[in-house]
Structure formats: C-alpha cells, structure tokens
XYZ file of C-alpha atoms in Angstrom:
286
model
C 4.070 27.248 23.359
C 5.672 25.857 26.443
C 7.872 22.868 25.889
C 7.363 19.349 27.720
C 11.044 17.488 28.360
C 10.845 14.156 29.828
C 13.136 11.934 31.155
C 15.596 9.565 28.498
C 12.913 6.156 27.584
C 9.522 8.346 28.612
C 7.234 9.119 25.564
C 6.072 12.819 26.102
C 2.298 11.673 25.369
C 0.884 14.593 21.769
C -1.973 16.832 24.023
C -2.652 18.358 21.046
C -6.426 18.594 20.575
C -7.584 16.224 17.776
C -9.665 18.287 15.953
C -11.350 16.847 13.305
C -8.773 18.050 10.789
C -6.322 17.202 11.901
C -8.107 12.727 11.241
C -9.241 14.667 8.219
C -5.554 15.642 7.030
C -3.731 12.553 6.328
C -7.458 10.813 4.915
C -7.272 13.543 1.929
C -3.221 13.332 1.761
C -3.306 9.225 1.185
C -6.575 10.333 -1.206
C -5.171 12.715 -3.352
C -1.639 10.550 -3.570
C -3.453 7.100 -4.584
C -6.034 8.758 -6.843
C -2.883 10.627 -9.090
C -1.035 6.984 -9.189
C -4.296 4.955 -10.323
C -4.441 7.713 -12.357
C -0.735 6.808 -13.700
C -1.479 3.611 -13.664
C -4.958 3.112 -15.127
C -5.207 5.230 -17.349
C -4.323 3.787 -19.990
C -6.767 1.690 -19.627
C -9.391 4.385 -20.204
C -7.611 6.154 -22.514
C -9.924 7.188 -26.059
C -7.607 6.527 -29.024
C -4.434 5.236 -29.187
C -1.723 7.309 -27.985
C 0.512 6.654 -30.766
C -1.767 7.008 -33.646
C -1.674 10.571 -35.783
C -5.098 11.125 -35.518
C -4.767 15.743 -37.209
C -3.097 18.878 -37.212
C -0.348 19.694 -34.981
C -1.123 21.833 -31.971
C -4.677 21.261 -32.251
C -6.762 23.567 -29.813
C -8.842 21.714 -27.477
C -12.579 20.141 -28.924
C -15.591 18.201 -28.753
C -13.164 15.750 -30.471
C -10.211 15.991 -29.064
C -10.190 17.288 -25.654
C -6.745 18.724 -24.948
C -5.899 19.287 -27.964
C -3.302 17.811 -30.476
C 0.511 17.331 -30.194
C 3.617 17.963 -32.086
C 2.420 15.120 -33.755
C -0.607 15.336 -34.396
C -0.879 13.117 -31.619
C -4.195 12.948 -29.033
C -2.952 14.761 -25.998
C -5.510 13.182 -23.165
C -5.163 9.754 -24.378
C -0.816 10.551 -23.669
C -2.182 11.924 -20.897
C -3.338 9.076 -19.680
C -0.879 6.171 -20.315
C 2.203 9.120 -20.414
C 2.851 8.356 -16.674
C 2.541 4.300 -16.166
C 6.120 3.817 -17.257
C 7.355 6.811 -14.674
C 5.320 5.731 -11.494
C 6.248 1.807 -11.775
C 9.650 3.188 -12.870
C 10.194 4.897 -9.337
C 7.522 2.432 -7.058
C 10.143 -0.438 -8.677
C 13.042 1.537 -8.155
C 12.667 2.667 -4.474
C 11.697 -0.933 -3.945
C 14.856 -1.795 -4.577
C 16.683 1.302 -2.838
C 15.015 -0.092 0.364
C 15.984 -3.297 0.110
C 19.506 -3.003 -0.658
C 19.285 -0.060 2.004
C 17.746 -2.297 4.767
C 19.873 -5.085 3.764
C 22.934 -2.835 3.952
C 21.997 -0.981 7.184
C 21.814 -3.391 8.762
C 24.875 -5.707 8.305
C 27.055 -2.617 9.298
C 25.019 -2.371 12.534
C 25.496 -5.725 12.851
C 29.303 -5.755 12.127
C 31.796 -4.769 13.349
C 32.952 -1.321 14.432
C 35.223 -1.826 11.806
C 33.622 -3.578 8.982
C 30.646 -1.140 9.377
C 32.678 1.459 8.744
C 34.551 -0.011 6.115
C 30.847 -1.317 4.533
C 29.744 2.783 4.900
C 32.576 4.040 3.484
C 31.569 2.186 0.245
C 28.567 3.552 0.106
C 29.542 7.114 0.668
C 31.691 6.734 -2.804
C 28.707 6.017 -4.949
C 26.360 8.529 -2.716
C 29.442 11.431 -3.781
C 27.921 11.607 -7.371
C 24.820 13.172 -8.787
C 21.404 11.066 -8.752
C 21.094 12.317 -11.946
C 24.982 11.920 -13.579
C 23.839 8.262 -12.985
C 20.641 7.994 -14.641
C 22.818 9.638 -17.031
C 25.156 6.841 -17.468
C 23.285 3.931 -16.762
C 20.482 5.468 -19.356
C 23.082 5.792 -22.142
C 24.988 2.764 -22.410
C 22.074 0.354 -21.975
C 19.726 2.365 -24.922
C 15.422 2.018 -24.225
C 16.189 -0.323 -21.407
C 13.929 -0.206 -18.578
C 16.202 -2.460 -16.616
C 18.315 0.039 -16.884
C 16.442 3.037 -15.755
C 15.202 1.653 -12.771
C 19.505 0.212 -11.424
C 19.488 3.851 -11.976
C 17.710 5.049 -9.835
C 18.032 2.868 -7.362
C 21.602 3.076 -7.096
C 21.072 7.110 -6.413
C 19.063 6.548 -3.987
C 20.340 3.178 -1.475
C 23.350 4.678 0.061
C 21.494 7.800 2.003
C 19.162 4.745 2.662
C 21.740 2.985 3.534
C 23.009 5.603 6.176
C 19.635 5.973 7.392
C 18.623 2.170 8.962
C 22.625 1.823 9.900
C 21.416 4.306 12.212
C 17.638 3.548 13.395
C 19.537 -0.823 13.696
C 22.995 1.230 15.481
C 20.003 2.825 18.121
C 18.035 -0.654 18.440
C 20.622 -2.495 18.577
C 22.356 -0.442 22.043
C 19.188 -0.973 23.506
C 19.307 -2.525 27.304
C 16.255 -5.263 25.954
C 19.110 -6.432 22.487
C 21.601 -6.202 25.232
C 19.773 -8.704 27.617
C 18.036 -10.726 24.670
C 22.149 -11.194 23.659
C 22.859 -12.159 27.149
C 20.247 -14.642 27.961
C 21.363 -16.766 25.129
C 19.127 -15.426 22.180
C 21.137 -15.991 18.835
C 21.956 -12.896 16.332
C 19.213 -13.773 13.831
C 17.287 -14.270 16.208
C 17.482 -11.178 18.115
C 17.314 -9.417 13.852
C 14.021 -11.082 14.007
C 12.479 -10.112 17.056
C 14.723 -7.569 18.449
C 15.608 -5.222 15.265
C 13.730 -5.307 12.014
C 9.797 -4.470 13.538
C 11.204 -1.743 15.595
C 12.926 0.114 12.413
C 9.888 -0.512 10.312
C 8.860 2.792 11.665
C 11.877 4.596 9.719
C 12.397 2.049 6.909
C 8.973 3.213 6.001
C 9.331 6.948 6.133
C 12.936 6.811 4.844
C 10.208 4.819 1.385
C 8.172 7.256 1.359
C 11.136 9.982 1.099
C 12.940 7.922 -1.149
C 9.900 7.188 -3.756
C 9.729 11.794 -3.704
C 13.235 11.657 -5.055
C 12.692 8.332 -7.613
C 9.753 10.802 -9.602
C 12.238 13.057 -9.016
C 14.260 11.355 -11.181
C 12.365 9.244 -13.823
C 10.710 12.225 -15.066
C 14.084 13.558 -15.429
C 14.802 10.743 -17.657
C 11.240 11.325 -19.751
C 12.645 14.853 -20.105
C 15.686 13.490 -21.918
C 14.456 11.337 -23.756
C 16.245 8.419 -21.794
C 14.911 5.292 -20.810
C 12.289 2.740 -23.526
C 12.150 5.214 -27.104
C 9.984 5.274 -29.511
C 5.996 7.056 -29.816
C 5.951 5.823 -25.970
C 4.077 8.017 -23.846
C 5.661 9.758 -21.574
C 4.955 12.921 -18.918
C 8.487 13.855 -19.193
C 9.018 13.419 -22.374
C 5.893 15.081 -23.614
C 7.018 18.704 -21.573
C 10.453 18.362 -23.090
C 8.808 17.396 -27.112
C 6.171 19.799 -26.577
C 7.406 23.402 -25.158
C 8.612 24.505 -28.717
C 5.170 24.803 -28.952
C 3.930 26.760 -26.679
C 3.022 29.745 -28.521
C 0.855 27.623 -30.566
C -1.095 25.387 -27.711
C -0.610 25.504 -24.174
C -2.385 21.734 -23.154
C 0.233 19.136 -24.452
C 2.915 20.401 -22.078
C 1.289 21.396 -19.573
C -1.256 18.615 -18.504
C 1.932 16.686 -17.801
C 3.825 19.158 -16.349
C 0.434 19.855 -13.645
C 0.029 15.724 -13.054
C 3.898 15.859 -12.609
C 3.543 18.470 -10.399
C 0.877 17.263 -8.657
C 2.335 13.866 -8.091
C 4.505 14.670 -6.592
C 3.847 17.106 -3.691
C 0.785 14.667 -3.034
C 3.713 11.877 -1.996
C 5.612 14.502 -0.750
C 2.897 14.951 1.094
C 1.995 12.104 2.135
C 6.124 11.570 3.698
C 5.742 14.010 5.765
C 2.678 13.078 7.113
C 5.221 9.585 7.187
C 7.665 11.474 8.841
C 5.476 13.910 11.457
C 3.433 10.764 12.865
C 6.969 8.735 13.589
C 8.862 12.314 14.729
C 5.832 11.696 17.251
C 6.024 7.827 18.153
C 9.821 8.994 19.195
C 8.993 11.680 21.292
C-alpha cells in the first residue's frame, strides 16, 4: 500500500471506497452502545420483581418464574440484572463529565498561561496522575462509605489528569497556529480567541478523550462494586453481583455470569465507540 505524504497544513483525502460496510460500522457500534446503556438506565422500570426481595431458595435454577434463577440470597437474578447497571453507568457518566470539565479547564488554562506557569500546573497534575486510579477510588470510597458523590469524585480524580495533558497539547497546537497569532495581532482579546478559535478547534480531541475516559470510568465503577465500595446494602450492582455469587458457581452460573457478560458487553461497546471516534478524528487531522 502506498502512503501519500502531503506538505504541512494540507489535508490528505481518504480515498478508500465508501462501502456499505464502512457506512454501517459506526451505526452498528453506536446502536449497540446505546442499547446496553439504555438497558442499564431503564432496566429497573421493567424488572418483574423487587431486586432486593427474597423470593425463593438460594441458587435456584432458571425456570418459568425466575428466568435467570435466584442468587445467593434467593433474589430474582433477572430483576437484579435489570436494576444493577444504573449505578455503574451513572457513576461512570458523572465521573467522566466531571473529569472532562476539570481537564478542559486545566488544560486550556495551562496552554493560555506562560510556559513556566503552565508547566507548574502540569507538574501538580502529574503528582495526581502517578497515583493508581484504583487506589484513589479505595481511599475516597472507604473514607465516605456508601456515598455516591465520593465514588464519582474518585473516578473523576483518577481520570482528569490524563484529560488535562491531552487538552493542553491540543490547545497548544491551536494557539501556535497562524490564524490565532493574526487574531491576537489585530487586537482580539484572549477571551474572544478562546471562544472563537481555541474551543471550537479542540472540540474533536475533547470528544475523543471523553469517550476514552468513559471506558476507564466504567472499569473503575465496576471494580468499586466488585470490591463492595460505594452504595452498600442490598442495592443491585453488576460488579457486586459477580463477587457475591462466585462462591455458588458450582450450583448456578447465571447469577454471576449474566452481570459479568453485561459488564464485558458494555465495556466493549463503549471501547469500540471510542476507537471509532479516535479513527475519525485521526482521519480528520490527516
């Protein structure tokens, strides 16, 4: 395959044929992601039983009454599966939104500030980035047991440093461009340049980074549930369902296999969507 090189600043067109398969691929990925997220968010509305009610013997096999059997405490697995994704998805979405807002603000501020001030801000961000994300989640969730806000804050703190670096680099590229220098030379204020030149041109990288951070946030949220962190009690959670039903795997596999498969499906669907966005952004920047 021949690679076509273009002068700096000139865009290379993607001459690959626009086949029906290429057109359908992003639609299928987006539809699959949306379907899993809708299942997680709207599942509690269609659950046949209360997800916390003990209805039968533990680890009962699937039958006409309990489509996926019962779990370690005799609760309906299907009802708990339908209700167990909302916490994970909402925590991941809230944490990703908070991390994106912090990363956007800190990254643009570091780009607009002087080189020394911007580097100092990034050093502070790096001090947080070296901490393992799971450790941040463990500390905050253990310090504020049962708190949704603490779990969201932990997810945001674990992912925001990486967004800051990505968006600082994107903003730096825009600020060094000729049209921004021309805008500053003709007297445009820095706020006007930020609104009309910087933010619109880093929207693509920001969207791509948000999708990637959402994948990491989902992993952290599911791990927190698996470890028993976050909202406790009998509230359903896909991660917690896996850990609490593994001991009965020899008696019934659906109580832990169903939530595990949904977690995998959700992560894969969001990961594929993030990859699609990254690929599109890369072709647009070529």
